[in-house]
PDB file of C-alpha atoms in Angstrom:
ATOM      1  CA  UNK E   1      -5.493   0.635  19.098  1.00  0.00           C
ATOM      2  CA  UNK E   2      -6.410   3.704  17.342  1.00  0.00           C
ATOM      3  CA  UNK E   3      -3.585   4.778  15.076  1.00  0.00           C
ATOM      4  CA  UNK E   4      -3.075   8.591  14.427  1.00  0.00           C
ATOM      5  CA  UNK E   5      -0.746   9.877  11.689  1.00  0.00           C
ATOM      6  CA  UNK E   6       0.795  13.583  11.776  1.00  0.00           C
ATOM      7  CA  UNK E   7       3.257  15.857  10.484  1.00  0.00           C
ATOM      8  CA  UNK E   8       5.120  18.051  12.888  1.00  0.00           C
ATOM      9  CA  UNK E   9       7.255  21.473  11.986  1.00  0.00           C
ATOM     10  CA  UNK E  10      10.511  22.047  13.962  1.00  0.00           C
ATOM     11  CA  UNK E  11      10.311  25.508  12.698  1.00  0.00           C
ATOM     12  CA  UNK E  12      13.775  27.079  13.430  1.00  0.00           C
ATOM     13  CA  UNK E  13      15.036  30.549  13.405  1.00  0.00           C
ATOM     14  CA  UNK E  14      19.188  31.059  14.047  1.00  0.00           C
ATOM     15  CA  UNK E  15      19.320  28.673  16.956  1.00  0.00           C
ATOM     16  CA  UNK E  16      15.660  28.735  18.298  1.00  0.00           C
ATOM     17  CA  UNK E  17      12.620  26.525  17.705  1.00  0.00           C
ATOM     18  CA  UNK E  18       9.592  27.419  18.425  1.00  0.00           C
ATOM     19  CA  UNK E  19       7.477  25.132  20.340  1.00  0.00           C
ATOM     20  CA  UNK E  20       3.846  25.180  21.871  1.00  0.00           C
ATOM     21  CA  UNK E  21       1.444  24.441  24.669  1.00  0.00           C
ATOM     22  CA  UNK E  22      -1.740  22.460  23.573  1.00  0.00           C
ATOM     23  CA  UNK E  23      -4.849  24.872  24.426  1.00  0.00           C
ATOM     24  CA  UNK E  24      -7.104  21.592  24.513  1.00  0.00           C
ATOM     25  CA  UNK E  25      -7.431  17.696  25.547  1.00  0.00           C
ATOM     26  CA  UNK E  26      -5.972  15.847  27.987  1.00  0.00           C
ATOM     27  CA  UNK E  27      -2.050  16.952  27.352  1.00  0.00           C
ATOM     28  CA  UNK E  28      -3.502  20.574  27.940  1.00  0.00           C
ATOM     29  CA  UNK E  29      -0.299  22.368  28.764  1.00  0.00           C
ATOM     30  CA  UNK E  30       1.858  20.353  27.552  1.00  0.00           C
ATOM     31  CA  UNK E  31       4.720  21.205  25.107  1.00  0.00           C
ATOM     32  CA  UNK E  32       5.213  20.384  21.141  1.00  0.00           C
ATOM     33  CA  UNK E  33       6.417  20.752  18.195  1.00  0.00           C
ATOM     34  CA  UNK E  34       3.234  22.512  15.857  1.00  0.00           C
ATOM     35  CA  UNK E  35       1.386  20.744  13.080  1.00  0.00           C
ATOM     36  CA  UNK E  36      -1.724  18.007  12.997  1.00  0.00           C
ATOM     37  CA  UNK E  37      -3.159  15.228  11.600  1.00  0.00           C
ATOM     38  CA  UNK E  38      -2.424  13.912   7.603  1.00  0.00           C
ATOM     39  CA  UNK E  39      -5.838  14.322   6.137  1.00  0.00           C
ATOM     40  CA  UNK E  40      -6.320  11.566   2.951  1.00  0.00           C
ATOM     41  CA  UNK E  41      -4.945  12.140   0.055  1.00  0.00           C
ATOM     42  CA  UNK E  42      -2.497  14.834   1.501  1.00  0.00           C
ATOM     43  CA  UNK E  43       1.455  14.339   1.659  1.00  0.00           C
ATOM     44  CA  UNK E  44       2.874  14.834   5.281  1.00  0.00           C
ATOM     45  CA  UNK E  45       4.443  18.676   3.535  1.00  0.00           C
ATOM     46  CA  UNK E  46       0.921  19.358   2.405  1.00  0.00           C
ATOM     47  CA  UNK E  47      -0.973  18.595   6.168  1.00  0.00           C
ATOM     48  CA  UNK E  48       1.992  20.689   8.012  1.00  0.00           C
ATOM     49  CA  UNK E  49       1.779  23.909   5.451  1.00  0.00           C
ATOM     50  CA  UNK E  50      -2.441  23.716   5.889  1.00  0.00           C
ATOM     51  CA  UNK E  51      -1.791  23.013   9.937  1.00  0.00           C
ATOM     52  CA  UNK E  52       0.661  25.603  10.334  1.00  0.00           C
ATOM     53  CA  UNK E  53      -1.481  27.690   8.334  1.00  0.00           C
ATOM     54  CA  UNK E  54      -5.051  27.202  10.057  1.00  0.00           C
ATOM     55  CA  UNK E  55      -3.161  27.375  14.019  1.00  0.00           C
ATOM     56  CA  UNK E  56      -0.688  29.418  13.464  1.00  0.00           C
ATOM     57  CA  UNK E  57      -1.527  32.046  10.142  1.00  0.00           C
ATOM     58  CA  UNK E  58       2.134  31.281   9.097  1.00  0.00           C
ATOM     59  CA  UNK E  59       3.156  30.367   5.793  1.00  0.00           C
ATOM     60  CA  UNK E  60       6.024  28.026   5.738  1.00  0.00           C
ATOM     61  CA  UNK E  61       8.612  26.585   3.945  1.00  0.00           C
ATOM     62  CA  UNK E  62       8.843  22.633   4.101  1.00  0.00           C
ATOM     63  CA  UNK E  63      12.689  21.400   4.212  1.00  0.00           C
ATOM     64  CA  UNK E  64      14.223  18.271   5.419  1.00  0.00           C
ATOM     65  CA  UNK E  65      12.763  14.857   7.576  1.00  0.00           C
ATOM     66  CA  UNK E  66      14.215  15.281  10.706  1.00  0.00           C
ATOM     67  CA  UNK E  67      12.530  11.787  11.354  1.00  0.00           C
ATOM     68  CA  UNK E  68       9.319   9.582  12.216  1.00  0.00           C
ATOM     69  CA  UNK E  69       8.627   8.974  15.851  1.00  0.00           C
ATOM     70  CA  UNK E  70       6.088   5.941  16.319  1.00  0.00           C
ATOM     71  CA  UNK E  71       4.811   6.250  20.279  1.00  0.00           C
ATOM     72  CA  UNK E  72       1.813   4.482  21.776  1.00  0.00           C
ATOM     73  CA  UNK E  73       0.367   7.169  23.938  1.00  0.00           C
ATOM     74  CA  UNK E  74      -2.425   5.291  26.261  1.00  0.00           C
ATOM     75  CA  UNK E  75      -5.037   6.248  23.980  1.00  0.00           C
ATOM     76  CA  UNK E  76      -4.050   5.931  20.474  1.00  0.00           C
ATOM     77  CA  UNK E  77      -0.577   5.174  18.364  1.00  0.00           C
ATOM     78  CA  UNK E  78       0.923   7.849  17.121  1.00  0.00           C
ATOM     79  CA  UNK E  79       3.162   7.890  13.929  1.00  0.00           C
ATOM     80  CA  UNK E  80       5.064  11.491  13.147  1.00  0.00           C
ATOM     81  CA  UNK E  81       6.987  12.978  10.949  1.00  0.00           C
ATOM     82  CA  UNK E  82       8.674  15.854  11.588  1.00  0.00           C
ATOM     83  CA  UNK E  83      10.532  18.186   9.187  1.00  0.00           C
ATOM     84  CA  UNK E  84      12.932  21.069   9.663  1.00  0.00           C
ATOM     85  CA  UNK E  85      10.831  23.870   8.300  1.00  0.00           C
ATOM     86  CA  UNK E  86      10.931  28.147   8.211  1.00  0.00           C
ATOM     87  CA  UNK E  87       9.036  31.176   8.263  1.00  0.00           C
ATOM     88  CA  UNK E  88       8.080  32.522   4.392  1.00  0.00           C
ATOM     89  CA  UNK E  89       5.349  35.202   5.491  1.00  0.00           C
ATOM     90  CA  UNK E  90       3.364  35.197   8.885  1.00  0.00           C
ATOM     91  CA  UNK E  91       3.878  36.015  12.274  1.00  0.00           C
ATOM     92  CA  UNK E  92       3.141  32.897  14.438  1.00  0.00           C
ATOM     93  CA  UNK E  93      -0.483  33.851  15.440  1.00  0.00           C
ATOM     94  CA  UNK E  94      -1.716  31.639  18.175  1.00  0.00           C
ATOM     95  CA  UNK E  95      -5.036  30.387  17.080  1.00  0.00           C
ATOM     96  CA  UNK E  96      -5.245  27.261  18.874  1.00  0.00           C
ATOM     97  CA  UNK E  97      -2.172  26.965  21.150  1.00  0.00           C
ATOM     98  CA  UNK E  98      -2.733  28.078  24.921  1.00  0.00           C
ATOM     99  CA  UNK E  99       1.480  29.981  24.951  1.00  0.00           C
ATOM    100  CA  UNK E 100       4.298  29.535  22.284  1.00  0.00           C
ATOM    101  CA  UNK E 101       7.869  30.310  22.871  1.00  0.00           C
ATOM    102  CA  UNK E 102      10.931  30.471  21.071  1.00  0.00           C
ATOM    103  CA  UNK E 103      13.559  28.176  23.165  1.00  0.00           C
ATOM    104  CA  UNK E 104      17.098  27.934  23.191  1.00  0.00           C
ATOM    105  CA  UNK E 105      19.775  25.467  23.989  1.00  0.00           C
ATOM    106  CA  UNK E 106      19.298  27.094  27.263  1.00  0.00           C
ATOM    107  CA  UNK E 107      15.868  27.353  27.825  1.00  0.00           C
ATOM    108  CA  UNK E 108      14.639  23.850  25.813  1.00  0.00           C
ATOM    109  CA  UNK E 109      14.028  22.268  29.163  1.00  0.00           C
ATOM    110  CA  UNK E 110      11.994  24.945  30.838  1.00  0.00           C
ATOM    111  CA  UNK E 111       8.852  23.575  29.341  1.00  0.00           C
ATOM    112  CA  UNK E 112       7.476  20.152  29.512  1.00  0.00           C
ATOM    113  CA  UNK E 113       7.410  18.070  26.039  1.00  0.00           C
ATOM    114  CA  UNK E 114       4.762  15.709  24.907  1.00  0.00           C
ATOM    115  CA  UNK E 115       6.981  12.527  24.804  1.00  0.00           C
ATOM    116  CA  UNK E 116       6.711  11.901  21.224  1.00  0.00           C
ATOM    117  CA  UNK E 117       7.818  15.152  20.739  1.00  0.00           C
ATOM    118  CA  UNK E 118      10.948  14.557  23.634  1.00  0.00           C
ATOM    119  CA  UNK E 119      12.149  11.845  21.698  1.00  0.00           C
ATOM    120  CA  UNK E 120      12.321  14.648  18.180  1.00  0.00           C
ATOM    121  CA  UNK E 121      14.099  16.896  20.646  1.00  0.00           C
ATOM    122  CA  UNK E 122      16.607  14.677  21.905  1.00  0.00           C
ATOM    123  CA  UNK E 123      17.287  13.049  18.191  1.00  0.00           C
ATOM    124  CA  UNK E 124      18.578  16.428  17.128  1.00  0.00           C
ATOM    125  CA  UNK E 125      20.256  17.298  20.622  1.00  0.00           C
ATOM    126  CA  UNK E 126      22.135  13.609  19.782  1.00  0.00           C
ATOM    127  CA  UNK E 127      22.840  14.844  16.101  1.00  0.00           C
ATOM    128  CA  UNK E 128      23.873  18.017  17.113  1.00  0.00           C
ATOM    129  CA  UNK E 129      20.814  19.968  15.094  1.00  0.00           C
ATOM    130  CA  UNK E 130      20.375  21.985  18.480  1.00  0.00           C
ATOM    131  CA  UNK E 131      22.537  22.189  21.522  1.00  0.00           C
ATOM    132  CA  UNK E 132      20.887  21.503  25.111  1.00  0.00           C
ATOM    133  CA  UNK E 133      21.675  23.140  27.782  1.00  0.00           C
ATOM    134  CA  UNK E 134      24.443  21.395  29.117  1.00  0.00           C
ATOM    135  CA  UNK E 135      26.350  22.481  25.799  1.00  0.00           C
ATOM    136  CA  UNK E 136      25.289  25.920  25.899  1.00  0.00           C
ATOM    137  CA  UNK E 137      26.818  27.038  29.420  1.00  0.00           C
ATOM    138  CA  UNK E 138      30.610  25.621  28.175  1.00  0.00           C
TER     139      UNK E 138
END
């Protein structure tokens, strides 16, 4: 099986992340964290700042490994690592992406995640990085 390695950025701003629809490809629509593939030679930092650069015209800062998710989508493995990261200059220019939102605790599951990208969301709804929306009506 065809193995894909990428970096993801949760890029987070008070208590929103902002996630994307994919503008191409069979998972058209569908909802994720931004970034792309690890290029050789390139750390996973180094891909996600030229990524977030190229689809987004956003520089960013780099911070902690929120953690790897390895998923076998039907087509290919995928192995990502995702890292907390924030805004240094840009403002979030959609180059690639068909919509982008900023979500909430309360709006996180009005949009429908890639499910690599569930399993990042859920790891820091379990660790308490982000509140879903159960929390954030009490």
């Amino acid at each position: 099986m065809k193995r894909i390695n990428v970096a993801a950025a949760v890029i987070v701003e008070g208590s929103k992340i902002f996630a994307a629809a994919r503008g191409y490809g069979e998972y058209k629509g569908w909802w994720e964290f931004p970034g792309g593939k690890i290029e050789p030679g390139e750390t996973p930092e180094e891909a996600l700042k030229r990524e977030i650069m190229e689809e987004l015209d956003t520089e960013i800062s780099v911070e902690e490994l929120i953690g790897r998710v390895e998923y076998d989508y039907p087509e290919f493995h995928l192995s990502m690592d995702c890292f907390r990261c924030s805004i240094i200059k840009g403002e979030l220019t959609l180059k690639e992406a068909e919509d982008a939102r900023w979500l909430t605790g309360e709006t996180i599951d009005s949009v429908r995640w890639l499910p690599a990208d569930r399993i990042i969301l859920d790891r820091m709804i379990q660790s308490r990085m982000i509140q879903d929306s159960a929390d954030a009506v009490k």
